[in-house]
mmCIF file of C-alpha atoms in Angstrom:
data_model
loop_
_atom_site.group_PDB
_atom_site.id
_atom_site.type_symbol
_atom_site.label_atom_id
_atom_site.label_comp_id
_atom_site.label_asym_id
_atom_site.label_seq_id
_atom_site.Cartn_x
_atom_site.Cartn_y
_atom_site.Cartn_z
ATOM 1 C CA MET B 1 -9.703 11.561 -21.886
ATOM 2 C CA ARG B 2 -12.873 11.867 -19.808
ATOM 3 C CA GLY B 3 -13.478 8.128 -20.023
ATOM 4 C CA GLU B 4 -9.900 7.378 -19.094
ATOM 5 C CA GLY B 5 -10.121 9.706 -16.111
ATOM 6 C CA ALA B 6 -13.201 7.996 -14.719
ATOM 7 C CA ALA B 7 -11.557 4.581 -15.044
ATOM 8 C CA VAL B 8 -8.403 5.812 -13.326
ATOM 9 C CA TRP B 9 -10.417 7.203 -10.411
ATOM 10 C CA GLY B 10 -12.108 3.804 -10.235
ATOM 11 C CA LEU B 11 -8.750 2.061 -9.927
ATOM 12 C CA ALA B 12 -7.754 4.630 -7.290
ATOM 13 C CA LEU B 13 -10.819 3.713 -5.243
ATOM 14 C CA GLY B 14 -10.082 0.021 -5.719
ATOM 15 C CA GLN B 15 -6.515 0.488 -4.481
ATOM 16 C CA THR B 16 -7.741 2.473 -1.481
ATOM 17 C CA LEU B 17 -10.122 -0.282 -0.389
ATOM 18 C CA THR B 18 -7.613 -3.063 -1.088
ATOM 19 C CA TYR B 19 -4.862 -1.388 0.905
ATOM 20 C CA ALA B 20 -7.259 -0.500 3.724
ATOM 21 C CA GLY B 21 -8.297 -4.129 4.143
ATOM 22 C CA LEU B 22 -5.343 -6.287 3.158
ATOM 23 C CA TYR B 23 -2.447 -4.024 4.147
ATOM 24 C CA TYR B 24 -3.667 -1.837 7.030
ATOM 25 C CA GLY B 25 -6.423 -4.048 8.431
ATOM 26 C CA PHE B 26 -4.160 -5.955 10.816
ATOM 27 C CA ALA B 27 -2.562 -2.795 12.229
ATOM 28 C CA ALA B 28 -5.973 -1.187 12.740
ATOM 29 C CA LEU B 29 -7.306 -4.216 14.613
ATOM 30 C CA LEU B 30 -4.200 -5.376 16.502
ATOM 31 C CA PRO B 31 -5.402 -4.321 20.004
ATOM 32 C CA ASP B 32 -8.726 -6.078 19.421
ATOM 33 C CA LEU B 33 -7.018 -9.169 18.017
ATOM 34 C CA LEU B 34 -4.824 -9.391 21.113
ATOM 35 C CA ALA B 35 -7.944 -9.369 23.265
ATOM 36 C CA ALA B 36 -9.891 -11.781 21.049
ATOM 37 C CA THR B 37 -7.233 -14.447 20.542
ATOM 38 C CA GLY B 38 -5.115 -14.299 23.678
ATOM 39 C CA TRP B 39 -2.066 -14.844 21.458
ATOM 40 C CA SER B 40 1.121 -12.809 21.774
ATOM 41 C CA LYS B 41 1.896 -9.817 19.583
ATOM 42 C CA HIS B 42 4.736 -11.803 18.054
ATOM 43 C CA MET B 43 2.424 -14.660 17.087
ATOM 44 C CA LEU B 44 -0.119 -12.335 15.583
ATOM 45 C CA ALA B 45 2.496 -10.293 13.716
ATOM 46 C CA ALA B 46 3.887 -13.487 12.202
ATOM 47 C CA GLY B 47 0.779 -13.541 9.995
ATOM 48 C CA PRO B 48 1.275 -10.275 8.053
ATOM 49 C CA THR B 49 5.035 -10.872 8.128
ATOM 50 C CA LEU B 50 4.472 -14.138 6.282
ATOM 51 C CA ALA B 51 2.188 -12.294 3.879
ATOM 52 C CA PHE B 52 4.964 -9.798 3.099
ATOM 53 C CA LEU B 53 7.427 -12.630 2.466
ATOM 54 C CA VAL B 54 5.005 -14.451 0.172
ATOM 55 C CA THR B 55 4.359 -11.207 -1.695
ATOM 56 C CA ALA B 56 8.081 -10.601 -2.164
ATOM 57 C CA ALA B 57 8.655 -14.141 -3.398
ATOM 58 C CA LEU B 58 5.770 -14.068 -5.875
ATOM 59 C CA THR B 59 6.154 -10.527 -7.246
ATOM 60 C CA PRO B 60 8.566 -11.580 -10.049
ATOM 61 C CA PHE B 61 6.010 -14.182 -11.159
ATOM 62 C CA THR B 62 3.063 -11.775 -11.069
ATOM 63 C CA GLY B 63 5.224 -9.251 -12.917
ATOM 64 C CA ARG B 64 5.614 -11.724 -15.761
ATOM 65 C CA LEU B 65 1.856 -12.202 -15.803
ATOM 66 C CA VAL B 66 1.463 -8.441 -16.161
ATOM 67 C CA ASP B 67 3.871 -8.533 -19.116
ATOM 68 C CA ARG B 68 1.598 -11.137 -20.702
ATOM 69 C CA GLY B 69 -1.374 -8.793 -20.413
ATOM 70 C CA LEU B 70 -2.990 -10.349 -17.332
ATOM 71 C CA GLY B 71 -2.642 -7.392 -14.975
ATOM 72 C CA GLY B 72 -6.330 -6.564 -15.224
ATOM 73 C CA GLU B 73 -7.369 -10.108 -14.376
ATOM 74 C CA MET B 74 -5.208 -10.025 -11.238
ATOM 75 C CA LEU B 75 -6.667 -6.676 -10.158
ATOM 76 C CA ILE B 76 -10.141 -8.197 -10.470
ATOM 77 C CA LEU B 77 -9.650 -11.682 -9.039
ATOM 78 C CA LEU B 78 -6.906 -11.400 -6.442
ATOM 79 C CA PRO B 79 -8.758 -8.999 -4.096
ATOM 80 C CA ILE B 80 -11.400 -11.735 -3.778
ATOM 81 C CA LEU B 81 -8.698 -14.256 -2.902
ATOM 82 C CA GLY B 82 -7.197 -11.793 -0.435
ATOM 83 C CA ALA B 83 -10.585 -11.250 1.186
ATOM 84 C CA LEU B 84 -11.011 -14.990 1.617
ATOM 85 C CA GLY B 85 -7.578 -15.240 3.220
ATOM 86 C CA LEU B 86 -8.279 -12.307 5.538
ATOM 87 C CA ALA B 87 -11.624 -13.739 6.610
ATOM 88 C CA GLY B 88 -10.018 -17.152 7.117
ATOM 89 C CA ALA B 89 -7.349 -15.592 9.328
ATOM 90 C CA GLY B 90 -10.058 -13.805 11.291
ATOM 91 C CA PHE B 91 -11.810 -17.062 12.151
ATOM 92 C CA ALA B 92 -8.628 -19.127 12.551
ATOM 93 C CA GLY B 93 -8.721 -21.158 15.725
ATOM 94 C CA THR B 94 -5.056 -22.141 15.706
ATOM 95 C CA PRO B 95 -1.795 -20.356 14.883
ATOM 96 C CA ALA B 96 -1.285 -22.665 11.909
ATOM 97 C CA LEU B 97 -4.593 -21.616 10.352
ATOM 98 C CA TRP B 98 -3.818 -17.996 11.168
ATOM 99 C CA LEU B 99 -0.585 -18.249 9.188
ATOM 100 C CA ALA B 100 -2.296 -20.093 6.349
ATOM 101 C CA GLY B 101 -4.844 -17.310 5.982
ATOM 102 C CA TRP B 102 -2.131 -14.686 5.821
ATOM 103 C CA ALA B 103 -0.167 -16.704 3.271
ATOM 104 C CA VAL B 104 -3.223 -16.443 1.019
ATOM 105 C CA VAL B 105 -3.352 -12.697 1.680
ATOM 106 C CA GLY B 106 0.298 -12.457 0.636
ATOM 107 C CA LEU B 107 -0.454 -14.265 -2.594
ATOM 108 C CA ALA B 108 -3.235 -11.772 -3.301
ATOM 109 C CA GLN B 109 -1.078 -8.753 -2.455
ATOM 110 C CA ALA B 110 1.553 -9.875 -4.963
ATOM 111 C CA GLY B 111 -0.787 -9.063 -7.831
ATOM 112 C CA SER B 112 -3.409 -6.620 -6.561
ATOM 113 C CA LEU B 113 -1.533 -3.604 -5.171
ATOM 114 C CA TYR B 114 0.399 -0.647 -6.597
ATOM 115 C CA ASP B 115 2.914 -2.555 -8.737
ATOM 116 C CA THR B 116 0.269 -4.362 -10.748
ATOM 117 C CA CYS B 117 -2.045 -1.363 -10.904
ATOM 118 C CA PHE B 118 0.683 0.985 -12.153
ATOM 119 C CA ALA B 119 1.947 -1.518 -14.714
ATOM 120 C CA PHE B 120 -1.590 -2.052 -16.015
ATOM 121 C CA ILE B 121 -2.161 1.700 -16.300
ATOM 122 C CA THR B 122 1.159 2.201 -18.086
ATOM 123 C CA ARG B 123 0.392 -0.515 -20.644
ATOM 124 C CA ARG B 124 -3.031 0.973 -21.305
ATOM 125 C CA LEU B 125 -2.300 4.715 -21.318
ATOM 126 C CA GLY B 126 1.284 5.014 -22.504
ATOM 127 C CA GLU B 127 2.526 8.597 -22.121
ATOM 128 C CA SER B 128 -0.606 9.584 -20.154
ATOM 129 C CA ALA B 129 0.224 7.063 -17.424
ATOM 130 C CA ARG B 130 2.251 9.491 -15.314
ATOM 131 C CA ILE B 131 -0.722 11.712 -14.532
ATOM 132 C CA ALA B 132 -2.967 8.701 -13.976
ATOM 133 C CA ILE B 133 -0.548 7.088 -11.522
ATOM 134 C CA THR B 134 -0.294 10.362 -9.611
ATOM 135 C CA ARG B 135 -4.076 10.401 -9.236
ATOM 136 C CA VAL B 136 -4.079 6.850 -7.899
ATOM 137 C CA THR B 137 -1.377 7.584 -5.321
ATOM 138 C CA LEU B 138 -3.134 10.739 -4.145
ATOM 139 C CA VAL B 139 -6.405 8.898 -3.506
ATOM 140 C CA ALA B 140 -4.992 5.613 -2.201
ATOM 141 C CA GLY B 141 -2.810 7.561 0.212
ATOM 142 C CA PHE B 142 -5.937 7.877 2.333
ATOM 143 C CA ALA B 143 -6.219 4.095 2.782
ATOM 144 C CA SER B 144 -4.809 4.254 6.320
ATOM 145 C CA THR B 145 -7.112 7.182 7.101
ATOM 146 C CA LEU B 146 -10.010 4.897 6.230
ATOM 147 C CA ALA B 147 -8.612 1.757 7.836
ATOM 148 C CA PHE B 148 -7.772 2.974 11.345
ATOM 149 C CA PRO B 149 -11.088 4.641 12.280
ATOM 150 C CA LEU B 150 -13.057 1.900 10.530
ATOM 151 C CA GLY B 151 -11.008 -0.812 12.222
ATOM 152 C CA HIS B 152 -11.459 0.885 15.610
ATOM 153 C CA TRP B 153 -15.232 0.901 15.142
ATOM 154 C CA LEU B 154 -15.407 -2.640 13.761
ATOM 155 C CA GLY B 155 -13.242 -3.945 16.585
ATOM 156 C CA ALA B 156 -15.502 -2.332 19.168
ATOM 157 C CA GLU B 157 -18.623 -3.732 17.497
ATOM 158 C CA PHE B 158 -17.498 -7.197 16.396
ATOM 159 C CA GLY B 159 -14.172 -7.856 18.098
ATOM 160 C CA GLY B 160 -10.864 -8.429 16.375
ATOM 161 C CA ARG B 161 -11.909 -11.587 14.538
ATOM 162 C CA GLY B 162 -15.198 -10.167 13.327
ATOM 163 C CA GLY B 163 -13.440 -6.942 12.378
ATOM 164 C CA LEU B 164 -11.062 -8.789 10.046
ATOM 165 C CA ALA B 165 -14.000 -10.578 8.438
ATOM 166 C CA ALA B 166 -15.800 -7.256 7.980
ATOM 167 C CA LEU B 167 -12.745 -5.697 6.323
ATOM 168 C CA ALA B 168 -12.551 -8.745 4.068
ATOM 169 C CA LEU B 169 -16.124 -8.020 3.014
ATOM 170 C CA VAL B 170 -15.194 -4.406 2.258
ATOM 171 C CA VAL B 171 -12.445 -5.614 -0.088
ATOM 172 C CA ALA B 172 -14.602 -8.251 -1.769
ATOM 173 C CA VAL B 173 -17.714 -6.162 -2.394
ATOM 174 C CA GLY B 174 -15.969 -2.808 -2.732
ATOM 175 C CA ALA B 175 -12.647 -3.187 -4.533
ATOM 176 C CA THR B 176 -13.558 -6.058 -6.871
ATOM 177 C CA PRO B 177 -16.572 -4.500 -8.646
ATOM 178 C CA VAL B 178 -14.915 -1.118 -9.119
ATOM 179 C CA ASN B 179 -11.730 -2.754 -10.429
ATOM 180 C CA LEU B 180 -13.790 -4.859 -12.830
ATOM 181 C CA TRP B 181 -15.516 -1.780 -14.200
ATOM 182 C CA ALA B 182 -12.301 0.244 -14.489
ATOM 183 C CA VAL B 183 -10.299 -2.530 -16.161
ATOM 184 C CA ARG B 184 -13.012 -3.181 -18.732
ATOM 185 C CA ARG B 185 -13.390 0.513 -19.468
ATOM 186 C CA LEU B 186 -9.674 1.098 -20.009
ATOM 187 C CA ARG B 187 -9.456 -1.920 -22.283
ATOM 188 C CA ARG B 188 -12.409 -0.707 -24.351
ATOM 189 C CA LEU B 189 -10.776 2.696 -24.727
ATOM 190 C CA GLU B 190 -7.499 1.066 -25.757
ATOM 191 C CA ARG B 191 -9.232 -0.936 -28.457
ATOM 192 C CA ALA B 192 -10.897 2.277 -29.631
ATOM 193 C CA GLY B 193 -7.526 3.867 -30.257
ATOM 194 C CA THR B 194 -5.803 4.880 -27.012
ATOM 195 C CA PRO B 195 -2.037 4.502 -27.593
ATOM 196 C CA ARG B 196 -0.339 1.629 -25.870
ATOM 197 C CA ARG B 197 3.164 1.769 -24.547
ATOM 198 C CA GLY B 198 5.585 -0.807 -25.903
ATOM 199 C CA ALA B 199 7.452 -3.255 -23.733
ATOM 200 C CA ALA B 200 10.485 -1.896 -21.911
ATOM 201 C CA ASP B 201 13.917 -2.696 -23.263
ATOM 202 C CA PRO B 202 15.108 -5.742 -21.239
ATOM 203 C CA GLY B 203 18.666 -4.501 -21.662
ATOM 204 C CA LEU B 204 17.934 -1.572 -19.340
ATOM 205 C CA LEU B 205 17.346 -3.898 -16.397
ATOM 206 C CA THR B 206 20.423 -5.964 -17.215
ATOM 207 C CA ALA B 207 22.558 -2.823 -17.287
ATOM 208 C CA ALA B 208 21.087 -1.577 -14.006
ATOM 209 C CA LEU B 209 21.770 -4.868 -12.245
ATOM 210 C CA ARG B 210 25.467 -4.486 -13.034
ATOM 211 C CA ARG B 211 25.722 -1.166 -11.214
ATOM 212 C CA PRO B 212 26.528 -1.177 -7.455
ATOM 213 C CA LEU B 213 24.500 2.024 -7.098
ATOM 214 C CA PHE B 214 21.374 0.135 -8.154
ATOM 215 C CA TRP B 215 21.814 -2.352 -5.312
ATOM 216 C CA LEU B 216 22.601 0.420 -2.822
ATOM 217 C CA ILE B 217 19.436 2.313 -3.728
ATOM 218 C CA SER B 218 17.406 -0.901 -3.640
ATOM 219 C CA ALA B 219 18.721 -1.705 -0.150
ATOM 220 C CA LEU B 220 18.041 1.856 1.007
ATOM 221 C CA PHE B 221 14.440 1.829 -0.128
ATOM 222 C CA GLY B 222 13.988 -1.717 1.169
ATOM 223 C CA VAL B 223 15.129 -0.756 4.664
ATOM 224 C CA SER B 224 12.947 2.372 4.584
ATOM 225 C CA MET B 225 9.843 0.410 3.619
ATOM 226 C CA LEU B 226 10.621 -2.307 6.176
ATOM 227 C CA SER B 227 10.931 0.309 8.917
ATOM 228 C CA HIS B 228 7.690 1.972 7.833
ATOM 229 C CA SER B 229 5.811 -1.325 7.703
ATOM 230 C CA MET B 230 6.983 -2.274 11.193
ATOM 231 C CA LEU B 231 6.050 1.092 12.675
ATOM 232 C CA ILE B 232 2.625 1.125 11.025
ATOM 233 C CA THR B 233 1.891 -2.471 12.021
ATOM 234 C CA TYR B 234 2.466 -1.692 15.690
ATOM 235 C CA ALA B 235 1.349 1.951 15.561
ATOM 236 C CA LEU B 236 -1.621 1.650 17.923
ATOM 237 C CA VAL B 237 0.320 -0.460 20.413
ATOM 238 C CA ILE B 238 3.331 1.879 20.287
ATOM 239 C CA PHE B 239 1.157 4.965 20.702
ATOM 240 C CA ALA B 240 -0.544 3.394 23.712
ATOM 241 C CA ASP B 241 2.872 2.645 25.195
ATOM 242 C CA ARG B 242 3.779 6.313 24.695
ATOM 243 C CA GLY B 243 0.807 7.245 26.887
ATOM 244 C CA ALA B 244 -1.840 8.000 24.267
ATOM 245 C CA SER B 245 -5.474 7.059 24.771
ATOM 246 C CA ALA B 246 -7.136 4.692 22.300
ATOM 247 C CA THR B 247 -8.971 7.555 20.595
ATOM 248 C CA MET B 248 -5.838 9.681 20.417
ATOM 249 C CA ALA B 249 -3.851 6.748 18.979
ATOM 250 C CA VAL B 250 -6.438 6.114 16.244
ATOM 251 C CA LEU B 251 -6.565 9.817 15.377
ATOM 252 C CA ALA B 252 -2.780 10.043 15.101
ATOM 253 C CA ALA B 253 -2.566 6.890 12.966
ATOM 254 C CA SER B 254 -5.262 8.316 10.700
ATOM 255 C CA CYS B 255 -3.056 11.377 10.053
ATOM 256 C CA ILE B 256 -0.405 9.262 8.318
ATOM 257 C CA GLY B 257 -2.479 8.950 5.140
ATOM 258 C CA PRO B 258 -3.139 12.680 4.611
ATOM 259 C CA SER B 259 0.543 13.336 5.329
ATOM 260 C CA GLN B 260 1.500 10.880 2.580
ATOM 261 C CA VAL B 261 -0.743 12.730 0.165
ATOM 262 C CA ALA B 262 0.693 16.083 1.278
ATOM 263 C CA GLY B 263 4.236 14.841 0.692
ATOM 264 C CA ARG B 264 3.334 13.657 -2.794
ATOM 265 C CA LEU B 265 1.611 16.953 -3.625
ATOM 266 C CA ILE B 266 4.582 18.989 -2.425
ATOM 267 C CA LEU B 267 6.913 16.947 -4.615
ATOM 268 C CA MET B 268 4.551 17.107 -7.584
ATOM 269 C CA LEU B 269 4.301 20.909 -7.365
ATOM 270 C CA ASN B 270 8.075 21.303 -7.111
ATOM 271 C CA GLU B 271 9.310 18.622 -9.505
ATOM 272 C CA ALA B 272 11.109 21.160 -11.673
ATOM 273 C CA ARG B 273 13.315 22.160 -8.723
ATOM 274 C CA VAL B 274 13.488 18.888 -6.761
ATOM 275 C CA GLY B 275 15.346 15.952 -8.265
ATOM 276 C CA ASN B 276 15.370 12.350 -7.112
ATOM 277 C CA ARG B 277 18.440 12.913 -4.949
ATOM 278 C CA MET B 278 16.919 15.802 -3.020
ATOM 279 C CA ALA B 279 13.591 13.987 -2.699
ATOM 280 C CA THR B 280 15.347 10.902 -1.324
ATOM 281 C CA LEU B 281 17.301 12.938 1.234
ATOM 282 C CA ALA B 282 14.145 14.784 2.283
ATOM 283 C CA SER B 283 12.272 11.506 2.640
ATOM 284 C CA LEU B 284 14.956 9.891 4.793
ATOM 285 C CA GLY B 285 15.350 13.040 6.869
ATOM 286 C CA ALA B 286 11.630 13.251 7.563
ATOM 287 C CA MET B 287 11.487 9.603 8.665
ATOM 288 C CA ALA B 288 14.527 10.075 10.920
ATOM 289 C CA LEU B 289 12.849 13.065 12.583
ATOM 290 C CA ALA B 290 9.665 11.008 12.883
ATOM 291 C CA SER B 291 11.511 8.311 14.829
ATOM 292 C CA ALA B 292 12.980 10.965 17.126
ATOM 293 C CA ALA B 293 9.505 12.404 17.747
ATOM 294 C CA LEU B 294 8.150 8.947 18.541
ATOM 295 C CA TRP B 295 10.935 8.349 21.068
ATOM 296 C CA LEU B 296 10.315 11.739 22.736
ATOM 297 C CA ALA B 297 6.574 11.036 22.838
ATOM 298 C CA GLY B 298 7.215 8.978 25.962
ATOM 299 C CA ALA B 299 7.502 12.309 27.801
ATOM 300 C CA ALA B 300 4.985 14.206 25.643
ATOM 301 C CA PRO B 301 2.344 11.889 24.092
ATOM 302 C CA GLY B 302 1.175 14.644 21.757
ATOM 303 C CA LEU B 303 4.348 14.137 19.749
ATOM 304 C CA ILE B 304 2.802 11.034 18.211
ATOM 305 C CA PHE B 305 1.084 13.485 15.850
ATOM 306 C CA ALA B 306 4.472 14.885 14.848
ATOM 307 C CA PHE B 307 5.569 11.330 14.181
ATOM 308 C CA ALA B 308 2.498 10.653 12.035
ATOM 309 C CA LEU B 309 2.954 13.820 9.986
ATOM 310 C CA LEU B 310 6.692 13.360 9.421
ATOM 311 C CA GLN B 311 6.507 9.607 8.785
ATOM 312 C CA GLY B 312 3.620 9.993 6.379
ATOM 313 C CA ALA B 313 5.288 12.808 4.441
ATOM 314 C CA GLY B 314 8.579 10.920 4.277
ATOM 315 C CA ILE B 315 7.110 7.697 2.960
ATOM 316 C CA GLY B 316 4.855 9.680 0.626
ATOM 317 C CA LEU B 317 7.895 11.280 -0.996
ATOM 318 C CA THR B 318 9.555 7.895 -1.369
ATOM 319 C CA SER B 319 6.575 6.065 -2.837
ATOM 320 C CA ARG B 320 5.831 8.760 -5.366
ATOM 321 C CA HIS B 321 9.222 9.404 -6.879
ATOM 322 C CA ILE B 322 10.127 5.704 -7.182
ATOM 323 C CA CYS B 323 6.755 4.603 -8.583
ATOM 324 C CA LEU B 324 6.276 6.980 -11.478
ATOM 325 C CA PRO B 325 7.623 5.832 -14.847
#
């Protein structure tokens, strides 16, 4: 168990660094990228938007690779590919190259983030996967807390383009080695006798797809995640528009990560009394209140912290109770 725990913490660190660079890096550096490129916010945002679309399109394919036992290889190799794409986007001289770099990032995200990590852990640890996945989400929830202050400093030192390249280096030299070590360790432990969970019954998915409730819940979570992604992507710009200083905006954005972790901890400690329905309602309610706080922040900029706390807690509840097996 001790060996498994160390490997799981390694994957948690790898996810934290991967999310900080590939997922939050653009949001953390958006003001500096606007200054460095002279392009519009819409043009710049088209890059990570394309990455999200590529990720969505490729996730079924990477899921099949996980089923074939290649989840570990993707966790090791795809962060390197994502780092190359991020660095390429940072030095892109034209919008076309900017988009091309982000398309590569999207390809990497399809097989290097939570979905692949959780599936790999589940296949390796079987019934112990639930605790392991909780540990990963608690640590990786701080990815935005790392990304926003680091991005603010890198942008000030190297500009938006150099900042993206620096974050790419963090992913390449940070996430890849720790993922390599963790994947190898878990596989050694599995060969030594750790139980492995069998493949899921394909009939369960077929039955779920026939139920209208499945599609309603999928749409609900999809809209929630889309809203969260949009708000986080433009967080620093929105906070500045609400009257916050650059330092205040970075500090508020950095609070989203700890709030995610707090939301997950609250749910974890009250799982016996809180079902999925109540957790979903609490999550949606918190995000609705967060949007109200952000709107009112135009008159009281300090409310951006209320937004960060409520938004983080809401999305933390969502991501935890839909990710655990």
